[in-house]
CSV table of C-alpha atoms and ligand atoms in Angstrom, one decimal:
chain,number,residue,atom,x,y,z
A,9,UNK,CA,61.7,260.7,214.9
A,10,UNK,CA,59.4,261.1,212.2
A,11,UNK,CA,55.7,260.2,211.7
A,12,UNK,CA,55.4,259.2,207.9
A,13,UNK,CA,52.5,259.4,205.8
A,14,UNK,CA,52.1,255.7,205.2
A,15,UNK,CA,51.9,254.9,209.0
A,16,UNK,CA,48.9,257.2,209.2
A,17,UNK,CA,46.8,255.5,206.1
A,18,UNK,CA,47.3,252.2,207.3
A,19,UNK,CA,46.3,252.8,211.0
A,20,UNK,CA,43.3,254.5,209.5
A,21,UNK,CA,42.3,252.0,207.0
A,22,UNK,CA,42.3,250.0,210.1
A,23,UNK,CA,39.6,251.5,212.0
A,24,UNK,CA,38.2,253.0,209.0
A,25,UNK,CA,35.2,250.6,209.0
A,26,UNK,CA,34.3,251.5,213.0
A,27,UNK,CA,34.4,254.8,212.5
A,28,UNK,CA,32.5,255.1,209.2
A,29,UNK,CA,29.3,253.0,211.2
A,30,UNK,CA,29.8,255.7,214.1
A,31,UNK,CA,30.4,258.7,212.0
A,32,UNK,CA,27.2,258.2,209.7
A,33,UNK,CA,25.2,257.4,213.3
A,34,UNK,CA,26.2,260.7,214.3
A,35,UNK,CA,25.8,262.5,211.1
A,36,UNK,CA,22.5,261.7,210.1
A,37,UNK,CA,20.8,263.3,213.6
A,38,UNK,CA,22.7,266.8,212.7
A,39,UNK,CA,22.0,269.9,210.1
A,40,UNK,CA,24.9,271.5,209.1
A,41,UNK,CA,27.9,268.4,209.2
A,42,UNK,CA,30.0,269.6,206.7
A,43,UNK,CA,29.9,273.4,208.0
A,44,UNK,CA,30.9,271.7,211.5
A,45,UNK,CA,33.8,269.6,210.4
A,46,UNK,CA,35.1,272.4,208.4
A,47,UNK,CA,34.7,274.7,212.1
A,48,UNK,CA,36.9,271.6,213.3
A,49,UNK,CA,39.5,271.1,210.6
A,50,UNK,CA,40.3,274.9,211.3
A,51,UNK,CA,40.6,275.2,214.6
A,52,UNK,CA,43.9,274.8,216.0
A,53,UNK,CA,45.6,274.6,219.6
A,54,UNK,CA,49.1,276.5,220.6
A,55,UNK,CA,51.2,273.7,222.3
A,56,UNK,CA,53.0,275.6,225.2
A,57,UNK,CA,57.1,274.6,225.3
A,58,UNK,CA,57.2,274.3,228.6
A,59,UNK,CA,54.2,271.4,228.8
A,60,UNK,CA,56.3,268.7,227.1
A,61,UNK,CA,58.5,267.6,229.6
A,62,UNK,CA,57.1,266.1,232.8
A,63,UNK,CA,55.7,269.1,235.0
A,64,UNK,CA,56.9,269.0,238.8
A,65,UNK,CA,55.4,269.8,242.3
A,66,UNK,CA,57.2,272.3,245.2
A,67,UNK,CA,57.9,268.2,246.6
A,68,UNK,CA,59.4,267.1,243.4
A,69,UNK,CA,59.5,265.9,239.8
A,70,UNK,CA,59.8,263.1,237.8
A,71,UNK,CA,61.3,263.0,234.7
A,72,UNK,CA,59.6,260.5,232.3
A,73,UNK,CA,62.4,260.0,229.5
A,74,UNK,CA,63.0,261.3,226.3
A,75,UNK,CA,62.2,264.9,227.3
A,76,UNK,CA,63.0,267.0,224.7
A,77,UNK,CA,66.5,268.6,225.8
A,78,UNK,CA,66.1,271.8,223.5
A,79,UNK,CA,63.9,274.2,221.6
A,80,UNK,CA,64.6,272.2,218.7
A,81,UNK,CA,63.8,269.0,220.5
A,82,UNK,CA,60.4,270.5,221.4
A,83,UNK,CA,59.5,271.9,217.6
A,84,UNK,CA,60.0,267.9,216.6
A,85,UNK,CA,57.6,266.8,219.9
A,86,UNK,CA,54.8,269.5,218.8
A,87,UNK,CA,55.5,268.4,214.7
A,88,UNK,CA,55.1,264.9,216.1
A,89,UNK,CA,51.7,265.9,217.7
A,90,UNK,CA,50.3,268.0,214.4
A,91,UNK,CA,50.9,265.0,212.4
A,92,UNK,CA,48.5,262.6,214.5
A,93,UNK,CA,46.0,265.4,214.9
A,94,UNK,CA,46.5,268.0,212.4
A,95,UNK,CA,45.2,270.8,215.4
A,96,UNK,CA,48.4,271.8,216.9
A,97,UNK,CA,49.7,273.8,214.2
A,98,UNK,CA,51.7,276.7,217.3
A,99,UNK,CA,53.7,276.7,219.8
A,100,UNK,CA,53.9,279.4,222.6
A,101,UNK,CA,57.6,279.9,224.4
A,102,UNK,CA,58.5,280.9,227.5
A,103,UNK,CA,61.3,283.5,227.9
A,104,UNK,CA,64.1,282.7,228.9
A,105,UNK,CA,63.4,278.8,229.6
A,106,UNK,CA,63.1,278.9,225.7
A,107,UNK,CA,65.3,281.3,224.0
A,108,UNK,CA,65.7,281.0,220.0
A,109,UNK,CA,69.6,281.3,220.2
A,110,UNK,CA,69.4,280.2,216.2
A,111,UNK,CA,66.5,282.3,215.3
A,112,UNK,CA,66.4,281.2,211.4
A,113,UNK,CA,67.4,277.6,211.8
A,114,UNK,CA,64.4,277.4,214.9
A,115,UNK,CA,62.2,279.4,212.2
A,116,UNK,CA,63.1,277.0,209.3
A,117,UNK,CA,62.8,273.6,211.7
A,118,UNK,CA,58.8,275.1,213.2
A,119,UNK,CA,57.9,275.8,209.1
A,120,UNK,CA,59.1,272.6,208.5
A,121,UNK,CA,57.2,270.6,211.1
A,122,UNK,CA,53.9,273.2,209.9
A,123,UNK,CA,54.3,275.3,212.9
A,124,UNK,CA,53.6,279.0,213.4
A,125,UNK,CA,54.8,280.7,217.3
A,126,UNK,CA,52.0,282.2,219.3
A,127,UNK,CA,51.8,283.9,221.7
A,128,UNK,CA,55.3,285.0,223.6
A,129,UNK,CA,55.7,284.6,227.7
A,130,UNK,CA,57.6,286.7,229.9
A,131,UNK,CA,59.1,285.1,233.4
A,132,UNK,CA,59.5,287.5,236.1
A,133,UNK,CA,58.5,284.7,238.8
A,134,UNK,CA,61.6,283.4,238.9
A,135,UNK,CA,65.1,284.7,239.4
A,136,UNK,CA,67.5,284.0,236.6
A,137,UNK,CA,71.4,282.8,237.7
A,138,UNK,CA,72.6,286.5,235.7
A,139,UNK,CA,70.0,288.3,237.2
A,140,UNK,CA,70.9,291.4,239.0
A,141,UNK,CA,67.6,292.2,241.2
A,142,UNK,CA,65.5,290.0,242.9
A,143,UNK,CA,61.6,289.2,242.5
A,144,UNK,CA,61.4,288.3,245.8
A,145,UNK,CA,58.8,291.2,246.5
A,146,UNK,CA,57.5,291.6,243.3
A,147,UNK,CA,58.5,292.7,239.6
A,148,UNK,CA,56.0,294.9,238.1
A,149,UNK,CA,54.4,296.6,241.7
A,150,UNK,CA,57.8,296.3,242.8
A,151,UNK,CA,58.8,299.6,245.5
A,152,UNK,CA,62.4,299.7,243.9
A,153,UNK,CA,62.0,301.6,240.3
A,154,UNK,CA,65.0,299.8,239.3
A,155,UNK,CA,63.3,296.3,239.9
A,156,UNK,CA,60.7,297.3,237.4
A,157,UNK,CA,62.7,298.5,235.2
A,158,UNK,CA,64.4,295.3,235.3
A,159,UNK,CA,61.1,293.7,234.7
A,160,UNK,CA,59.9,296.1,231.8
A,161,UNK,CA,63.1,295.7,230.1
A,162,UNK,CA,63.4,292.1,230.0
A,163,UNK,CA,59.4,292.0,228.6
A,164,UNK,CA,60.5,294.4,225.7
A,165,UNK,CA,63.4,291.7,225.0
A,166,UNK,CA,60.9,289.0,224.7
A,167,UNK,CA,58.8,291.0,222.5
A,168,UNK,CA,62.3,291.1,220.4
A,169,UNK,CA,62.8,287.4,220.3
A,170,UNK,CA,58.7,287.3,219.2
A,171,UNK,CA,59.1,289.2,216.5
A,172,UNK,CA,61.8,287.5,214.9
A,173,UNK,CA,60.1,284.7,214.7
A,174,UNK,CA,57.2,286.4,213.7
A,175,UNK,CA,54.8,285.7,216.8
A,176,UNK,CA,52.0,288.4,217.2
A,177,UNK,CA,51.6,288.5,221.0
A,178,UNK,CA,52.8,288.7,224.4
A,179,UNK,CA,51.0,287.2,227.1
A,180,UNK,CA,52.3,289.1,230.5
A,181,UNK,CA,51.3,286.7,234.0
A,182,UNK,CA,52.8,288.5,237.0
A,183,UNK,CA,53.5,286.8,240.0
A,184,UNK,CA,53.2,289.7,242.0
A,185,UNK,CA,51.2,290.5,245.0
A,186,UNK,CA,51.6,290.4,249.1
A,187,UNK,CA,51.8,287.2,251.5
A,188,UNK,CA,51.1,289.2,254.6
A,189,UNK,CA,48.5,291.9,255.3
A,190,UNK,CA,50.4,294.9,255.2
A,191,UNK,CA,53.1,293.6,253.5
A,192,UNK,CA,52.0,296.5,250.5
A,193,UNK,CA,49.8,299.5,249.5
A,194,UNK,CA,47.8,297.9,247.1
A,195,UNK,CA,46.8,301.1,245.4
A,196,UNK,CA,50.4,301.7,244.8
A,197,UNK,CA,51.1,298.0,243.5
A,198,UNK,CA,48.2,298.5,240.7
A,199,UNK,CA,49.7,301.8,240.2
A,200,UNK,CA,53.4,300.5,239.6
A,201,UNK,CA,51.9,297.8,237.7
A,202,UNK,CA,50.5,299.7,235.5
A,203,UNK,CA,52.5,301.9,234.4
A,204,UNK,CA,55.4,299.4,233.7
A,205,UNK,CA,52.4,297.0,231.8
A,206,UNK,CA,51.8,300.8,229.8
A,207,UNK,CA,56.1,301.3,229.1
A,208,UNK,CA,55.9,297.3,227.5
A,209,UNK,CA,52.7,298.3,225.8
A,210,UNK,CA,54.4,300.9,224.2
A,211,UNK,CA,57.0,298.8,222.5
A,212,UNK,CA,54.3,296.6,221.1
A,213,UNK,CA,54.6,296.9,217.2
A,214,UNK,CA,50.9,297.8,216.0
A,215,UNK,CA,50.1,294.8,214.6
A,216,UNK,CA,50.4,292.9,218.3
A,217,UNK,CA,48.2,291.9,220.7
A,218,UNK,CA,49.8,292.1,224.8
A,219,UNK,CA,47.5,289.6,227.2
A,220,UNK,CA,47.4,290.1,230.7
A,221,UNK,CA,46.5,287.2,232.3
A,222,UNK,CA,45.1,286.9,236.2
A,223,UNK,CA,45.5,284.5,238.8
A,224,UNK,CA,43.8,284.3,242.3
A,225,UNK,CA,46.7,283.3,244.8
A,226,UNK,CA,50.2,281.6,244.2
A,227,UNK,CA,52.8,282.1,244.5
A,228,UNK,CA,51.4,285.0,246.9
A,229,UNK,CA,48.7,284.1,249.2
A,230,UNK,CA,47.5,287.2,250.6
A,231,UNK,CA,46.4,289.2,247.6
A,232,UNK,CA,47.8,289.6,244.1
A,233,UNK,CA,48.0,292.3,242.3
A,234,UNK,CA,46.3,291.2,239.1
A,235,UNK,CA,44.1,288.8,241.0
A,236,UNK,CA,40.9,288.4,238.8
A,237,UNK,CA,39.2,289.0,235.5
A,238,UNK,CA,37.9,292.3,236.8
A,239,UNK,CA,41.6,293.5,237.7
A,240,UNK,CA,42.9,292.3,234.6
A,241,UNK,CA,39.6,294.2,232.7
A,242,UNK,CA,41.0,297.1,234.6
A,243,UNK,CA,44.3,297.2,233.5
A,244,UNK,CA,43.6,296.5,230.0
A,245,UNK,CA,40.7,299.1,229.7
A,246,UNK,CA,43.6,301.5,230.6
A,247,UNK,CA,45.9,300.4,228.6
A,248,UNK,CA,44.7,300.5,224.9
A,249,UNK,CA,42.9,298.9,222.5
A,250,UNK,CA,46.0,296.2,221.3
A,251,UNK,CA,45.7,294.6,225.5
A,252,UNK,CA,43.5,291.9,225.9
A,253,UNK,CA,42.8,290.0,229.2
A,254,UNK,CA,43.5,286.3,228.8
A,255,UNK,CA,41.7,283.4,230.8
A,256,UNK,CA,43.0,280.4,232.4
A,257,UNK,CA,41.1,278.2,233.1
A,258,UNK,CA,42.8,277.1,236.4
A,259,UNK,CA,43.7,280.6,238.2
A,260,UNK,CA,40.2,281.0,239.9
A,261,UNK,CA,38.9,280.6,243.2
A,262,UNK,CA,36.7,277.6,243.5
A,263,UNK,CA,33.3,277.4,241.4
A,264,UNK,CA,33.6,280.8,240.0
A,265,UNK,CA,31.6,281.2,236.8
A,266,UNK,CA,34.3,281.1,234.0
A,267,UNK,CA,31.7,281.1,231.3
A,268,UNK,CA,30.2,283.8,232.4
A,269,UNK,CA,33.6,285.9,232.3
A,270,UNK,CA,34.0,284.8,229.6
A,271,UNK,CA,30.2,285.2,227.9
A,272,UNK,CA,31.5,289.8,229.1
A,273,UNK,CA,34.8,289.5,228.4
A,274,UNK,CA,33.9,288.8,224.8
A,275,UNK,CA,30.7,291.2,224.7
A,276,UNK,CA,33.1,294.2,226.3
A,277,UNK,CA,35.7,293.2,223.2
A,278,UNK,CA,38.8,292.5,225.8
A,279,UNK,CA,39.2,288.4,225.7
A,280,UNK,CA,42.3,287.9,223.9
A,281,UNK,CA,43.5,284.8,224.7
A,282,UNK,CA,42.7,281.2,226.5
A,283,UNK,CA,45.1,278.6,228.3
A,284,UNK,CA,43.2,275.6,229.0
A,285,UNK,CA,43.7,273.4,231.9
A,286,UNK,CA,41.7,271.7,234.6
A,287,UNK,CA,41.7,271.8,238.0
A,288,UNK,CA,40.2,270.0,241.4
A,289,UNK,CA,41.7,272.6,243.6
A,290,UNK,CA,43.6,275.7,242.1
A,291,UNK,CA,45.9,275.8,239.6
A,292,UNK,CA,46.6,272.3,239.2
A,293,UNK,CA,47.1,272.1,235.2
A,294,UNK,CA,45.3,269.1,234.9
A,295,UNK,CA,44.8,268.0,231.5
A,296,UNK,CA,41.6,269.8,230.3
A,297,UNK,CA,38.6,268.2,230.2
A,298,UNK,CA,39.7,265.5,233.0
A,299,UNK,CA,37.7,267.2,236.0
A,300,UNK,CA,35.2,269.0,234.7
A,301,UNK,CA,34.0,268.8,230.7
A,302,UNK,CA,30.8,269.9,231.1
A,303,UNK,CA,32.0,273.0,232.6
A,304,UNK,CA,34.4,273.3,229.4
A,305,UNK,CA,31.6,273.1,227.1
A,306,UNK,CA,29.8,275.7,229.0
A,307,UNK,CA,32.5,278.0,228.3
A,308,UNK,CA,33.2,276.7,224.8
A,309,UNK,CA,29.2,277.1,224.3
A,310,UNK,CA,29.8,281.2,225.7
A,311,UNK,CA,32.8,280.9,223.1
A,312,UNK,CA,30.6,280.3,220.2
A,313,UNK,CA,27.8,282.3,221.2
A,314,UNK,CA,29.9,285.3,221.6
A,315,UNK,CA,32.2,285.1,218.9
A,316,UNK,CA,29.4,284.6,216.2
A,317,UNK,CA,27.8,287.6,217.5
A,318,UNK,CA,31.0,289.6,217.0
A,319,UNK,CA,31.8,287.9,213.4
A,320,UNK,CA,35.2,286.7,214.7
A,321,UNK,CA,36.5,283.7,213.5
A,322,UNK,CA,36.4,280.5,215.8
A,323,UNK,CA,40.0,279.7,214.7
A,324,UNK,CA,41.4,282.7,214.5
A,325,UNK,CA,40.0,285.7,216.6
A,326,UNK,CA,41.1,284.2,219.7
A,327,UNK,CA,44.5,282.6,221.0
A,328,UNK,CA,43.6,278.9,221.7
A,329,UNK,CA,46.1,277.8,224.0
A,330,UNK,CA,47.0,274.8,226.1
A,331,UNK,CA,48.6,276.1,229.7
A,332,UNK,CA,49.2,272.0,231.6
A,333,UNK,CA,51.3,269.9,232.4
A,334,UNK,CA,51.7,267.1,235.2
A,335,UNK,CA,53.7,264.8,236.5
A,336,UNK,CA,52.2,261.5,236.2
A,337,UNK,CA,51.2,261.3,232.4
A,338,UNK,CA,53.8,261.1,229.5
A,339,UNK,CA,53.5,265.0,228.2
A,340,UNK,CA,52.9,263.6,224.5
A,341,UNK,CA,50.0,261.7,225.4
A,342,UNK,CA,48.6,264.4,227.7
A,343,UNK,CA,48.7,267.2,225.0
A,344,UNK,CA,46.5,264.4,222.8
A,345,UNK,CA,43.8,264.3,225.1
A,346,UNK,CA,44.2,267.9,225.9
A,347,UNK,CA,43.7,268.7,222.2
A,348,UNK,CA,40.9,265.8,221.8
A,349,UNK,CA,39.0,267.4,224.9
A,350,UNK,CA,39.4,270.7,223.5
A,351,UNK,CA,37.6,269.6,220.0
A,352,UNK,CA,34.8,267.7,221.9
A,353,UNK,CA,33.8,270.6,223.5
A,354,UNK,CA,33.8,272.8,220.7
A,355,UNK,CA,31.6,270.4,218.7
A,356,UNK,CA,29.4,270.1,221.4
A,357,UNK,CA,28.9,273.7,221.5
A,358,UNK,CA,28.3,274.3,217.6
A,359,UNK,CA,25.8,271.9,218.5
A,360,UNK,CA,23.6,273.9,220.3
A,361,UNK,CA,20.1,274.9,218.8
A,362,UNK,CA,20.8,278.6,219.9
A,363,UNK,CA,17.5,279.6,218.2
A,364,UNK,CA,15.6,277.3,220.3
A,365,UNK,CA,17.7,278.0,223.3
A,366,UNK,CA,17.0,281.9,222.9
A,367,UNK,CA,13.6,281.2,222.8
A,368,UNK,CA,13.2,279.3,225.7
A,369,UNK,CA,15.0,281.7,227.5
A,370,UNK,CA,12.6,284.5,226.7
A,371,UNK,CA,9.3,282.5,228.4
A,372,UNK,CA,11.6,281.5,230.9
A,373,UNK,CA,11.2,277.9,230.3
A,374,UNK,CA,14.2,276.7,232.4
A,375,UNK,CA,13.9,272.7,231.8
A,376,UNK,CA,13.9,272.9,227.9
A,377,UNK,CA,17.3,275.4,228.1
A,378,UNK,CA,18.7,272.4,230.4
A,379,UNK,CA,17.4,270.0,227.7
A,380,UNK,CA,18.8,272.1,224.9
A,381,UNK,CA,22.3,272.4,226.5
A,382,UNK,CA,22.2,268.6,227.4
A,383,UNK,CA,21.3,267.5,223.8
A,384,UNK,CA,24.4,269.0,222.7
A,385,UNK,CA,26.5,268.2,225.6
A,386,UNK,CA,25.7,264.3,225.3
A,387,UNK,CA,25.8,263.9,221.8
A,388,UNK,CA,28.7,261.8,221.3
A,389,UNK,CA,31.0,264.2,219.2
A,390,UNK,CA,34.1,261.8,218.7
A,391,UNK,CA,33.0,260.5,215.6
A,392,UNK,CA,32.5,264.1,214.0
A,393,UNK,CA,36.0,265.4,215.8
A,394,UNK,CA,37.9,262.2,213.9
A,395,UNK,CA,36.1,262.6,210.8
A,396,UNK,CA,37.7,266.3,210.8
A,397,UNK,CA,41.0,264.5,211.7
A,398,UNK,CA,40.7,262.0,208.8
A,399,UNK,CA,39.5,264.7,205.9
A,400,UNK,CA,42.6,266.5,207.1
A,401,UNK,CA,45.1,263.8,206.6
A,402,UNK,CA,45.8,263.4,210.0
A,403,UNK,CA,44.7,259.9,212.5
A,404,UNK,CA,41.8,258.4,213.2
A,405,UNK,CA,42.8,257.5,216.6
A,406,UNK,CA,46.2,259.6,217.3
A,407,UNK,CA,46.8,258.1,221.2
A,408,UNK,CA,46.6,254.8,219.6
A,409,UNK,CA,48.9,255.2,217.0
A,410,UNK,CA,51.5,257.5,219.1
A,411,UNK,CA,51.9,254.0,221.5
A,412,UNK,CA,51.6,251.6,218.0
A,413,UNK,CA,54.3,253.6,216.7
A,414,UNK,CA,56.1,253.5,220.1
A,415,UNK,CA,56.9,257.0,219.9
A,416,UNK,CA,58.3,257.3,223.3
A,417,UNK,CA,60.0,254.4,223.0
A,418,UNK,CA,62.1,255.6,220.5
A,419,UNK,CA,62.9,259.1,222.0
A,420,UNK,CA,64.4,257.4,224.7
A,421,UNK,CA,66.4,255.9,222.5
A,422,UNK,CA,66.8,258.8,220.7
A,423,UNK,CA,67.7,261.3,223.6
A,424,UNK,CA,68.2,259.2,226.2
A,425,UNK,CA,66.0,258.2,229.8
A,426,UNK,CA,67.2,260.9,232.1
A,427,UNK,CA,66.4,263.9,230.1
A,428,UNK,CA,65.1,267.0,231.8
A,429,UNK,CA,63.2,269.6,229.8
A,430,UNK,CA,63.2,273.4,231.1
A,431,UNK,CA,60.2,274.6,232.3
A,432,UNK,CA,58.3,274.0,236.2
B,508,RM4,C1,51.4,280.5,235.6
B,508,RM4,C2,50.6,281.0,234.5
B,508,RM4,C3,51.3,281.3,233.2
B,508,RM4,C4,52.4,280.2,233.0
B,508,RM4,C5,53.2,279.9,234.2
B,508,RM4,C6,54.2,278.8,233.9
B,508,RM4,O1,50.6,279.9,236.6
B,508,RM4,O2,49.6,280.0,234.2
B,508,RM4,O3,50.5,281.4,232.1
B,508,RM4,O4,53.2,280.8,232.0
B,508,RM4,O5,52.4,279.5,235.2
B,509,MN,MN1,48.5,280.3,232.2
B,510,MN,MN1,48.9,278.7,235.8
């Protein structure tokens, strides 16, 4: 299906009188508007391939219809999505649940729908059907040499696929680690692990980035081998200046300080990459922004701070990511608000007076930085984030237009109601 220009004016001449009232209510009580919706018209969210069919639990899964039933299928979801926001110009695969058998026709289809591929993904957390060794204990820490090999070799070949479709990163999550005390040395797990993270280093091309990304249990419950921000710090440190650790937001223990990883990740030079989520528990991959925002804007505020002090780009010096899915919502709608929550709290945070807020901080007044870092957080933002949306060409209202439109509606028809997309 196809979203056409004309069905985007209309819906927006149709709320264009609401939001102009709200827009120009926001406006007028900030400095620098048009500097802040051009920050918003440029930033843009990576779409992960395996987040737009309906995600599963270990008890089961249910399939929502019209799941995209190939790559292909997925480039039109995430086109679909760009055009109603205009901020999900990438999409991330996952190797081998997305393989570009057709490399130039899959090239051709993503420049079509405005898409560029982020950041590659590696699976060694599950066995493949033609797989010859098993993961069962591990890939990268595993005690066999041939196992990691395995697990090395398959990384480079997903570093092949990237590059032919011209992707500039790999983002490595290991499932590795121990269920049982015992069960493994762990000095000799971070020692396996890193040299076979140092042999897919190597066949990096110079102008990519590798992302190690940590997670505190699951599928092992015991330990895991790159457990935290602090192991994945330590492997990077070792391995070079082209890996970066990358956070999600959902594979920490409970109430850890993300935005405080995040605040020395950035000031250390080794954050590389983000996949937002949100979580009660663990790693639920709620849709971000569901749980907790203010903790999002937090981080988003460490984000801003950090970058600007660097010189990095907001839209580019980091990969923005989206790393969710679940099985209750309808995947299209999800990744809306995902993207939606995402922009809020990155308005919110260029809202911050961080003159004022340094300030405060150096006579230690501790209610005005609360005040400061509440003005921001409970300005109400939408207006500015749909203004960004409008000067781009894109909806007013995009989750009001995608059920107008009847978008899923007509995938079903389209690909039928008991499609199953690859992926969890
Ligand atoms: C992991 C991790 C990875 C993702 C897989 C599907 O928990 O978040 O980033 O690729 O799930
Ligand atoms: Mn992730
Ligand atoms: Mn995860």
């Amino acid at each position: 299906m196809q979203i056409e220009k004309h069905n985007i004016d209309e819906s927006n001449q149709y709320n264009f009188q609401r939001h102009k009232r709200r827009f120009e209510n926001v406006a007028f009580n900030i400095n620098n508007v048009e500097e802040t919706l051009q920050k918003l018209m440029d930033f843009q969210v990576a779409i992960p391939s395996w987040a737009l069919g309906t995600g599963g639990t270990r008890f089961g899964r249910f399939s929502g219809g019209g799941e995209p039933r190939s790559l292909e299928e997925k480039i039109e979801d995430i086109g679909l999505l760009h055009k109603l926001n205009n901020s999900s110009s990438a999409i991330s695969l996952h190797i081998p649940w997305d393989i570009p058998f057709d490399t130039n026709n899959i090239k051709a289809l993503a420049a079509h729908n405005g898409l560029r591929f982020d950041a590659m993904n590696s699976n060694t957390f599950q066995d493949q059907p033609d797989q010859q060794l098993s993961y069962k204990f591990g890939s990268m820490q595993h005690v066999n040499k041939a196992v990691r090999r395995q697990a090395i070799e398959h990384n480079i070949d997903v570093i092949k696929y990237g590059i032919e479709l011209g992707s500039k990163s790999l983002t490595v999550w290991l499932p590795d680690g121990s269920n049982f005390p015992g069960q493994l040395n762990f000095k000799k797990a971070f020692q396996y692990t890193l040299q076979s993270l140092q042999e897919v280093y190597n066949a990096l091309p110079d102008d990519w980035k590798m992302f190690v990304e940590y997670k505190a249990y699951e599928p092992n419950f015991y330990s895991t081998t790159v457990g935290d921000w602090g192991q994945s710090f330590l492997y990077t440190s070792k391995l070079g200046p082209k890996a970066y650790t990358l956070v999600d937001l959902g594979h920490h223990l409970p109430n850890a300080n993300i935005e405080q990883i995040v605040s020395l990740l950035l000031m250390e030079e080794k954050l590389g990459g983000f996949h937002f989520n949100d979580s009660k528990y663990g790693d639920d991959d709620l849709t971000v922004g569901s749980i907790n925002p203010y903790q999002l804007f937090l981080i988003f505020k460490e984000l801003v701070e950090g970058m600007d002090a660097r010189g990095m780009s907001h839209s580019t010096g980091l990969a923005w990511m989206i790393d969710a899915s679940h099985n209750v919502k309808d995947p299209l709608e999800d990744l809306l608000q995902s993207v939606e929550a995402i922009m809020i709290a990155y308005a919110q945070a260029l809202l911050v007076d961080s003159t004022a807020l340094a300030e405060v901080q150096q006579s230690n007044d501790v209610v005005n930085a609360q005040e400061i870092l509440q003005q921001a957080y409970r300005t109400d933002v939408r207006p500015l984030v749909a203004e960004a949306r409008l000067r781009s060409g894109a909806a007013l209202e995009p989750l009001q237009l995608f059920r107008e439109l009847q978008v899923r509606e007509i995938l079903i028809k389209e690909r039928g109601s008991k499609t199953v997309s690859t992926g969890l």
